[in-house]
Each structure stands twice: as C-alpha cells, then as structure tokens.
C-alpha cells in the first residue's frame, strides 16, 4: 500500500487522463462508472486526500461533515459546482476547484446547435425521414421560424454567454443580455450587445432566450412560471446551463399549451429523470447533458484537474479555486 496521499476519482475519465493520474498520484479510479451513492461518497471523503467528483456526485454538507482532516481538495471535473456545498467545504478548510475555460467553446456550439435545431425543426424532419412517412416536398411542409434578424436574449454573459454572442452575430441575430453586472463598453461593443438590467423588461421583447448563467441559490427558478408567462408565444428557450434555473414543470406545461413556441434543453431539474410532460411537448429538442461532451474538452478538463492537484502537492494554491 502506498503512503502517498490518496486521490479518489468518482467516474470513468478519458483513458489519457486516467493514465496520467495513475502515473502522477496514488489514484483510485472508478471501475464501473456509476454515480457514487451517499454512503460511497461518505466513505470516499473519509479516506481521500483529494476527491475528483463530477456533476453526478451530490457533495452536500451531510457528506462533507464526514470528511477527515486528510481531505484537502475537491478537484471537480467540470465547471459548475452547484452539486458541492462550497460553504461547508470552506468551513472545513477543503479547497474546491473547477475546470473553467476549456468547455466554453464546445458549450457555445451546443447552444447554436439547439438554437438552429428547434426553430428549424431539424430533429422533427430527421424523424420523419426515418419513419418512412415522408410523402415528398410541399410548400407548407415543415415550416419553422427564421433565425436571421431575430433578438437573442442571453441570460448570463460570462465566457459561455459571450462565446454564444460571437457565434450568434454570424447568424444575423441581435444580441441582448441580462447579467448581474454590466459588461465594459469595449466588450459590449464587440458583441453589439444591448444590456438589460431588468430581466422582466428584456424577456417580453426577445425571440430566443439562451440560459448561460450558473445555478446558484439566486438563480434558482430565475425563469419562474411568472417570468415564462411574459415571453412572447413565438419565443424559444435554449438551456445548456442547469435545469434548476428554469421552472421545468411550468415550462413543460406552457410548451404543451403552445404558450411558448419551443425549447432546446441539454439540462434538467432532476437529471437523469425528465418529466413526462416535457417528453411529450411539441417543438422540443432534449439532449442528455452533452454540452461539453467533446474528446478535446474532456481531456482538457482532466488536465485542469491534474494541474489543480499537482499544484497543491507542490505546496501552492491550485489555480482554479472557487471562492465564495
Ligand atoms: C460537465 C457541465 O460535463 O462543467 C459543467 O458544469 O455542466 C458539464 O459540461 C459536467 O459538469 C461534468 O462534471
């Protein structure tokens, strides 16, 4: 048995990343790639010096209260850390890091994929062909809505929001955004972006909404039933951030009733479960949380994790610390 600090990885990571983790550290890999149960997570925080979780591990205060003094770092494999109770971690002097920057462009690409797929009925068309029921071209068949010239309202204009704006400009969309803080003029000008301090004022003017803010207590149900009801009935919603930012039940009902034109969702409130109403809603494209699922992003996320661990072992502060 090694006396080096133990690094516990909760899920399978790309081969390259796992091999490097094994070379560098006393690493325990996940064999079966199943999300850890609460009991397994508690055992892990009791034993590990470093824990490498993912979005599927709920590291709440009940889990963290069981952490031994050995646990120095939770090096999250992913950007969002809403599944980790950072406050309790900080109280227990456990550093939490994430993997910023490396999944920005891929997530923004997925926003564009959904933003094109929903109004232009891409998936519906594909399903029709495969069903064998296509009877040929007709002037009024599969009519979607034009993207060019429409207003895109981005909620959360951090690096992913800005990457979406850069792409959306190329598709002729007019960029609007709501953010906790207004961006400097130079960034606003570069994105030809209009700032809305008041989300309630922005929402009824938009044709498409893209949610790109993190999930925090403040953003929980930011798109509440009330806010969803002030959207124009021809509006589309794209969410690649976190399901909890939208009242999913209200959204599903309003999609089914035709009060919102459509939605492209890569994230859900209770993953991996998706409500039946949402599954049956029209003009809705549902994806299994794959916004950052490229080989490149997942390797770079692994590299970030390794750098954070190695920096700590070298006696320095890991670069991607989450600070409340
Ligand atoms: C990751 C994500 O795949 O980084 C995030 O916040 O939502 C995803 O793109 C996931 O978090 C991995 O843990």
Coordinates of C-alpha atoms and ligand atoms in Angstrom, one line a residue:
X1 CA 0.0 0.0 0.0
X2 CA 1.3 3.4 -0.9
X3 CA 1.7 6.0 1.8
X4 CA 1.3 8.8 -0.8
X5 CA -2.0 10.9 -0.5
X6 CA -4.9 9.1 -2.0
X7 CA -6.7 10.6 -5.0
X8 CA -10.2 9.2 -5.5
X9 CA -11.9 9.6 -8.9
X10 CA -15.7 9.0 -8.8
X11 CA -16.3 8.3 -12.5
X12 CA -14.5 6.9 -15.6
X13 CA -12.5 9.7 -17.3
X14 CA -10.8 9.6 -20.7
X15 CA -8.1 6.9 -20.9
X16 CA -5.4 9.5 -21.3
X17 CA -6.4 11.4 -18.2
X18 CA -6.8 8.2 -16.1
X19 CA -3.3 7.0 -17.2
X20 CA -1.7 10.3 -16.3
X21 CA -3.5 10.4 -12.9
X22 CA -2.2 6.9 -12.2
X23 CA 1.4 8.0 -13.2
X24 CA 1.4 11.0 -11.0
X25 CA -0.6 10.2 -7.9
X26 CA -1.8 7.3 -5.7
X27 CA -5.0 7.2 -7.7
X28 CA -8.1 5.1 -7.2
X29 CA -10.1 5.0 -10.4
X30 CA -13.8 4.3 -10.8
X31 CA -14.3 0.8 -12.2
X32 CA -18.0 0.7 -13.0
X33 CA -18.6 4.4 -13.9
X34 CA -21.7 4.5 -11.7
X35 CA -22.5 7.7 -9.7
X36 CA -21.5 7.1 -6.1
X37 CA -24.2 6.6 -3.6
X38 CA -24.3 8.8 -0.5
X39 CA -22.7 6.0 1.5
X40 CA -19.9 5.6 -1.0
X41 CA -19.3 9.4 -1.1
X42 CA -19.1 9.5 2.7
X43 CA -16.6 6.6 2.6
X44 CA -14.6 8.5 -0.1
X45 CA -14.4 11.8 1.9
X46 CA -13.3 9.8 4.9
X47 CA -10.4 8.1 3.1
X48 CA -9.2 10.5 0.4
X49 CA -6.8 13.4 0.5
X50 CA -8.2 14.6 -2.9
X51 CA -11.6 13.8 -4.3
X52 CA -12.3 14.2 -8.0
X53 CA -16.1 14.3 -8.4
X54 CA -18.4 15.2 -11.3
X55 CA -21.8 16.8 -11.6
X56 CA -23.4 13.4 -10.7
X57 CA -22.0 13.4 -7.2
X58 CA -24.1 15.4 -4.6
X59 CA -21.5 16.5 -2.1
X60 CA -23.7 18.3 0.4
X61 CA -23.0 19.3 3.9
X62 CA -24.1 15.9 5.3
X63 CA -21.4 14.3 3.2
X64 CA -18.8 16.9 3.9
X65 CA -19.3 16.7 7.7
X66 CA -17.9 13.2 7.4
X67 CA -14.7 14.3 5.7
X68 CA -11.5 13.5 7.6
X69 CA -8.8 16.1 8.1
X70 CA -6.9 14.4 5.3
X71 CA -9.3 15.8 2.7
X72 CA -7.6 18.9 1.4
X73 CA -9.0 19.3 -2.1
X74 CA -12.2 18.6 -4.1
X75 CA -10.9 18.9 -7.7
X76 CA -14.2 18.9 -9.6
X77 CA -14.2 17.6 -13.1
X78 CA -16.5 20.2 -14.6
X79 CA -17.2 23.9 -14.4
X80 CA -20.4 24.1 -12.4
X81 CA -20.0 23.4 -8.7
X82 CA -23.7 23.7 -7.6
X83 CA -23.6 20.0 -6.6
X84 CA -21.0 20.8 -3.9
X85 CA -21.7 22.7 -0.7
X86 CA -18.8 25.2 -1.0
X87 CA -19.7 26.9 2.2
X88 CA -19.3 23.8 4.3
X89 CA -16.1 22.9 2.4
X90 CA -14.6 26.3 3.2
X91 CA -15.6 25.9 6.8
X92 CA -13.7 22.6 6.8
X93 CA -10.8 24.2 5.0
X94 CA -11.2 22.0 2.0
X95 CA -10.3 23.7 -1.3
X96 CA -12.7 23.3 -4.2
X97 CA -11.6 23.8 -7.7
X98 CA -13.3 23.5 -11.1
X99 CA -12.2 23.4 -14.8
X100 CA -13.0 26.9 -16.3
X101 CA -12.3 28.0 -19.8
X102 CA -11.9 24.6 -21.5
X103 CA -15.5 23.8 -22.2
X104 CA -16.6 27.3 -23.2
X105 CA -16.5 27.0 -27.0
X106 CA -18.0 23.5 -27.1
X107 CA -20.9 24.5 -24.9
X108 CA -21.5 27.6 -27.1
X109 CA -21.5 25.3 -30.1
X110 CA -24.2 23.2 -28.5
X111 CA -26.3 26.3 -27.8
X112 CA -26.1 27.1 -31.5
X113 CA -26.9 23.5 -32.4
X114 CA -30.1 23.7 -30.4
X115 CA -30.8 27.3 -31.5
X116 CA -30.8 26.1 -35.1
X117 CA -32.4 22.7 -34.5
X118 CA -35.5 23.9 -32.6
X119 CA -36.9 26.8 -34.8
X120 CA -35.9 24.9 -38.0
X121 CA -37.4 21.6 -36.9
X122 CA -34.2 19.7 -37.7
X123 CA -34.9 16.7 -35.4
X124 CA -38.6 16.5 -36.5
X125 CA -37.5 16.4 -40.1
X126 CA -34.9 13.7 -39.4
X127 CA -37.5 11.6 -37.5
X128 CA -40.0 11.9 -40.4
X129 CA -37.5 10.6 -42.9
X130 CA -36.6 7.6 -40.7
X131 CA -40.3 6.8 -40.1
X132 CA -40.7 6.2 -43.8
X133 CA -43.8 8.6 -43.8
X134 CA -42.3 11.4 -45.9
X135 CA -44.5 12.0 -48.9
X136 CA -42.3 14.5 -50.6
X137 CA -41.8 18.2 -50.8
X138 CA -44.7 20.6 -50.2
X139 CA -44.7 24.4 -50.0
X140 CA -46.2 24.4 -46.5
X141 CA -44.4 21.4 -45.0
X142 CA -42.0 21.6 -42.0
X143 CA -42.2 25.4 -41.8
X144 CA -40.1 26.6 -39.0
X145 CA -39.2 30.1 -38.0
X146 CA -36.3 32.3 -39.4
X147 CA -33.3 32.8 -37.2
X148 CA -31.8 35.8 -39.0
X149 CA -32.8 39.2 -37.8
X150 CA -34.3 38.0 -34.5
X151 CA -33.5 39.1 -31.0
X152 CA -31.5 36.7 -28.8
X153 CA -31.6 37.4 -25.1
X154 CA -28.6 35.8 -23.3
X155 CA -29.1 35.3 -19.6
X156 CA -25.6 35.2 -18.0
X157 CA -23.0 36.9 -20.1
X158 CA -19.9 35.2 -18.8
X159 CA -17.4 33.4 -21.0
X160 CA -20.0 31.0 -22.4
X161 CA -22.6 33.7 -22.9
X162 CA -20.0 35.8 -24.8
X163 CA -19.0 32.8 -26.9
X164 CA -22.7 32.3 -27.8
X165 CA -22.9 36.0 -28.8
X166 CA -19.9 35.8 -31.0
X167 CA -21.4 32.9 -32.9
X168 CA -24.9 34.4 -33.0
X169 CA -23.8 37.6 -34.6
X170 CA -22.7 35.5 -37.6
X171 CA -26.3 34.2 -37.8
X172 CA -27.7 37.7 -38.0
X173 CA -29.1 37.7 -34.5
X174 CA -29.4 40.9 -32.5
X175 CA -27.7 40.3 -29.2
X176 CA -29.3 41.3 -25.9
X177 CA -28.2 40.3 -22.4
X178 CA -29.0 40.3 -18.8
X179 CA -26.2 39.9 -16.3
X180 CA -25.6 40.7 -12.6
X181 CA -23.1 43.3 -13.7
X182 CA -23.0 45.2 -17.0
X183 CA -20.0 44.4 -19.2
X184 CA -17.4 47.0 -20.0
X185 CA -18.2 49.1 -23.1
X186 CA -15.4 47.5 -25.1
X187 CA -16.9 44.0 -24.6
X188 CA -20.5 45.2 -25.2
X189 CA -19.4 47.0 -28.4
X190 CA -17.5 43.9 -29.6
X191 CA -20.7 41.8 -29.3
X192 CA -23.0 44.6 -30.4
X193 CA -24.9 43.7 -27.3
X194 CA -27.7 45.6 -25.5
X195 CA -27.7 45.4 -21.8
X196 CA -30.9 44.9 -19.8
X197 CA -30.6 45.5 -16.1
X198 CA -34.2 44.3 -15.6
X199 CA -34.8 40.7 -16.8
X200 CA -38.6 41.3 -16.7
X201 CA -38.2 44.1 -19.2
X202 CA -35.9 42.1 -21.5
X203 CA -37.9 38.8 -21.6
X204 CA -41.1 40.1 -23.4
X205 CA -39.0 41.7 -26.2
X206 CA -37.0 38.6 -27.1
X207 CA -37.5 35.9 -29.8
X208 CA -35.0 33.4 -28.4
X209 CA -33.6 33.1 -24.9
X210 CA -30.3 31.3 -24.1
X211 CA -29.6 30.5 -20.5
X212 CA -25.9 30.7 -19.7
X213 CA -25.8 31.6 -16.0
X214 CA -24.6 29.3 -13.3
X215 CA -27.0 27.6 -10.9
X216 CA -26.9 29.3 -7.5
X217 CA -29.5 30.0 -4.8
X218 CA -30.1 33.4 -6.6
X219 CA -30.7 31.9 -10.0
X220 CA -33.0 29.0 -8.7
X221 CA -36.1 29.2 -11.0
X222 CA -34.9 32.5 -12.3
X223 CA -37.3 31.7 -15.2
X224 CA -40.2 31.2 -12.9
X225 CA -43.8 30.4 -14.1
X226 CA -44.5 34.2 -13.9
X227 CA -41.4 35.1 -16.0
X228 CA -42.1 32.4 -18.5
X229 CA -45.6 33.8 -18.9
X230 CA -44.3 37.2 -20.1
X231 CA -42.4 35.7 -23.0
X232 CA -43.9 36.1 -26.4
X233 CA -45.8 33.0 -27.6
X234 CA -43.4 32.7 -30.6
X235 CA -40.3 32.7 -28.3
X236 CA -37.9 29.8 -27.9
X237 CA -35.8 28.8 -24.9
X238 CA -32.4 27.2 -25.0
X239 CA -30.9 25.9 -21.8
X240 CA -27.4 24.4 -21.6
X241 CA -26.6 25.7 -18.1
X242 CA -28.5 23.9 -15.3
X243 CA -32.1 22.7 -15.2
X244 CA -32.8 24.4 -11.9
X245 CA -32.6 27.9 -13.5
X246 CA -36.0 27.2 -15.1
X247 CA -39.2 26.1 -13.5
X248 CA -39.3 22.9 -15.6
X249 CA -42.8 21.9 -14.8
X250 CA -44.1 25.3 -15.8
X251 CA -42.0 25.3 -19.0
X252 CA -43.3 21.8 -19.9
X253 CA -46.9 22.9 -19.4
X254 CA -46.5 26.1 -21.4
X255 CA -44.8 24.3 -24.3
X256 CA -47.7 21.8 -24.4
X257 CA -50.3 24.6 -24.3
X258 CA -48.5 26.5 -27.1
X259 CA -47.7 29.4 -24.8
X260 CA -44.0 29.1 -25.7
X261 CA -43.0 28.1 -29.2
X262 CA -40.3 25.6 -28.4
X263 CA -37.3 24.7 -26.3
X264 CA -33.9 23.2 -26.7
X265 CA -32.8 21.7 -23.4
X266 CA -29.5 20.0 -22.6
X267 CA -30.0 20.1 -18.8
X268 CA -32.9 19.2 -16.5
X269 CA -34.0 19.8 -12.9
X270 CA -33.8 16.2 -11.8
X271 CA -31.3 14.6 -14.1
X272 CA -31.3 11.9 -15.3
X273 CA -35.1 12.0 -14.9
X274 CA -37.1 14.1 -17.4
X275 CA -40.7 14.9 -16.8
X276 CA -43.3 13.1 -18.9
X277 CA -44.9 16.4 -19.9
X278 CA -41.6 17.6 -21.3
X279 CA -41.0 14.3 -23.1
X280 CA -44.4 14.9 -24.9
X281 CA -44.0 18.6 -25.5
X282 CA -44.0 19.8 -29.1
X283 CA -41.1 21.7 -30.8
X284 CA -38.8 20.5 -28.1
X285 CA -35.3 19.0 -28.5
X286 CA -34.0 17.2 -25.4
X287 CA -30.3 16.3 -25.1
X288 CA -28.6 14.3 -22.3
X289 CA -26.4 16.9 -20.8
X290 CA -23.8 16.8 -23.5
X291 CA -22.8 20.4 -24.0
X292 CA -19.1 19.8 -23.1
X293 CA -19.0 16.3 -24.5
X294 CA -16.1 16.5 -26.9
X295 CA -13.0 14.4 -26.7
X296 CA -10.9 17.7 -26.6
X297 CA -12.9 19.3 -23.8
X298 CA -13.0 16.2 -21.6
X299 CA -9.2 15.7 -21.9
X300 CA -8.6 19.4 -21.2
X301 CA -10.9 19.2 -18.2
X302 CA -8.8 16.3 -17.0
X303 CA -5.6 18.3 -17.5
X304 CA -7.1 21.1 -15.4
X305 CA -7.9 18.6 -12.6
X306 CA -4.4 17.3 -12.7
X307 CA -2.9 20.8 -12.6
X308 CA -5.0 21.7 -9.6
X309 CA -3.9 18.6 -7.7
X310 CA -0.3 18.8 -8.7
X311 CA -0.1 22.5 -7.7
X312 CA -1.4 21.6 -4.3
X313 CA 1.1 18.8 -3.9
X314 CA 3.8 21.2 -4.9
X315 CA 2.8 23.4 -1.9
X316 CA 1.0 26.1 -3.9
X317 CA -2.6 27.3 -4.2
X318 CA -4.4 25.5 -7.0
X319 CA -5.3 27.9 -9.8
X320 CA -9.0 27.2 -10.2
X321 CA -10.2 27.7 -6.7
X322 CA -13.9 28.5 -6.1
X323 CA -14.1 31.4 -3.7
X324 CA -17.4 32.5 -2.3
Ligands
LIG1 C1 -19.8 18.8 -17.4 C2 -21.1 20.9 -17.0 O1 -19.8 17.8 -18.4 O2 -19.0 21.7 -16.5 C3 -20.1 21.7 -16.3 O3 -20.6 22.5 -15.4 O4 -22.2 21.1 -16.9 C4 -20.8 19.8 -17.9 O5 -20.5 20.3 -19.1 C5 -20.1 18.2 -16.1 O6 -20.2 19.2 -15.1 C6 -19.0 17.3 -15.6 O7 -19.0 17.2 -14.3

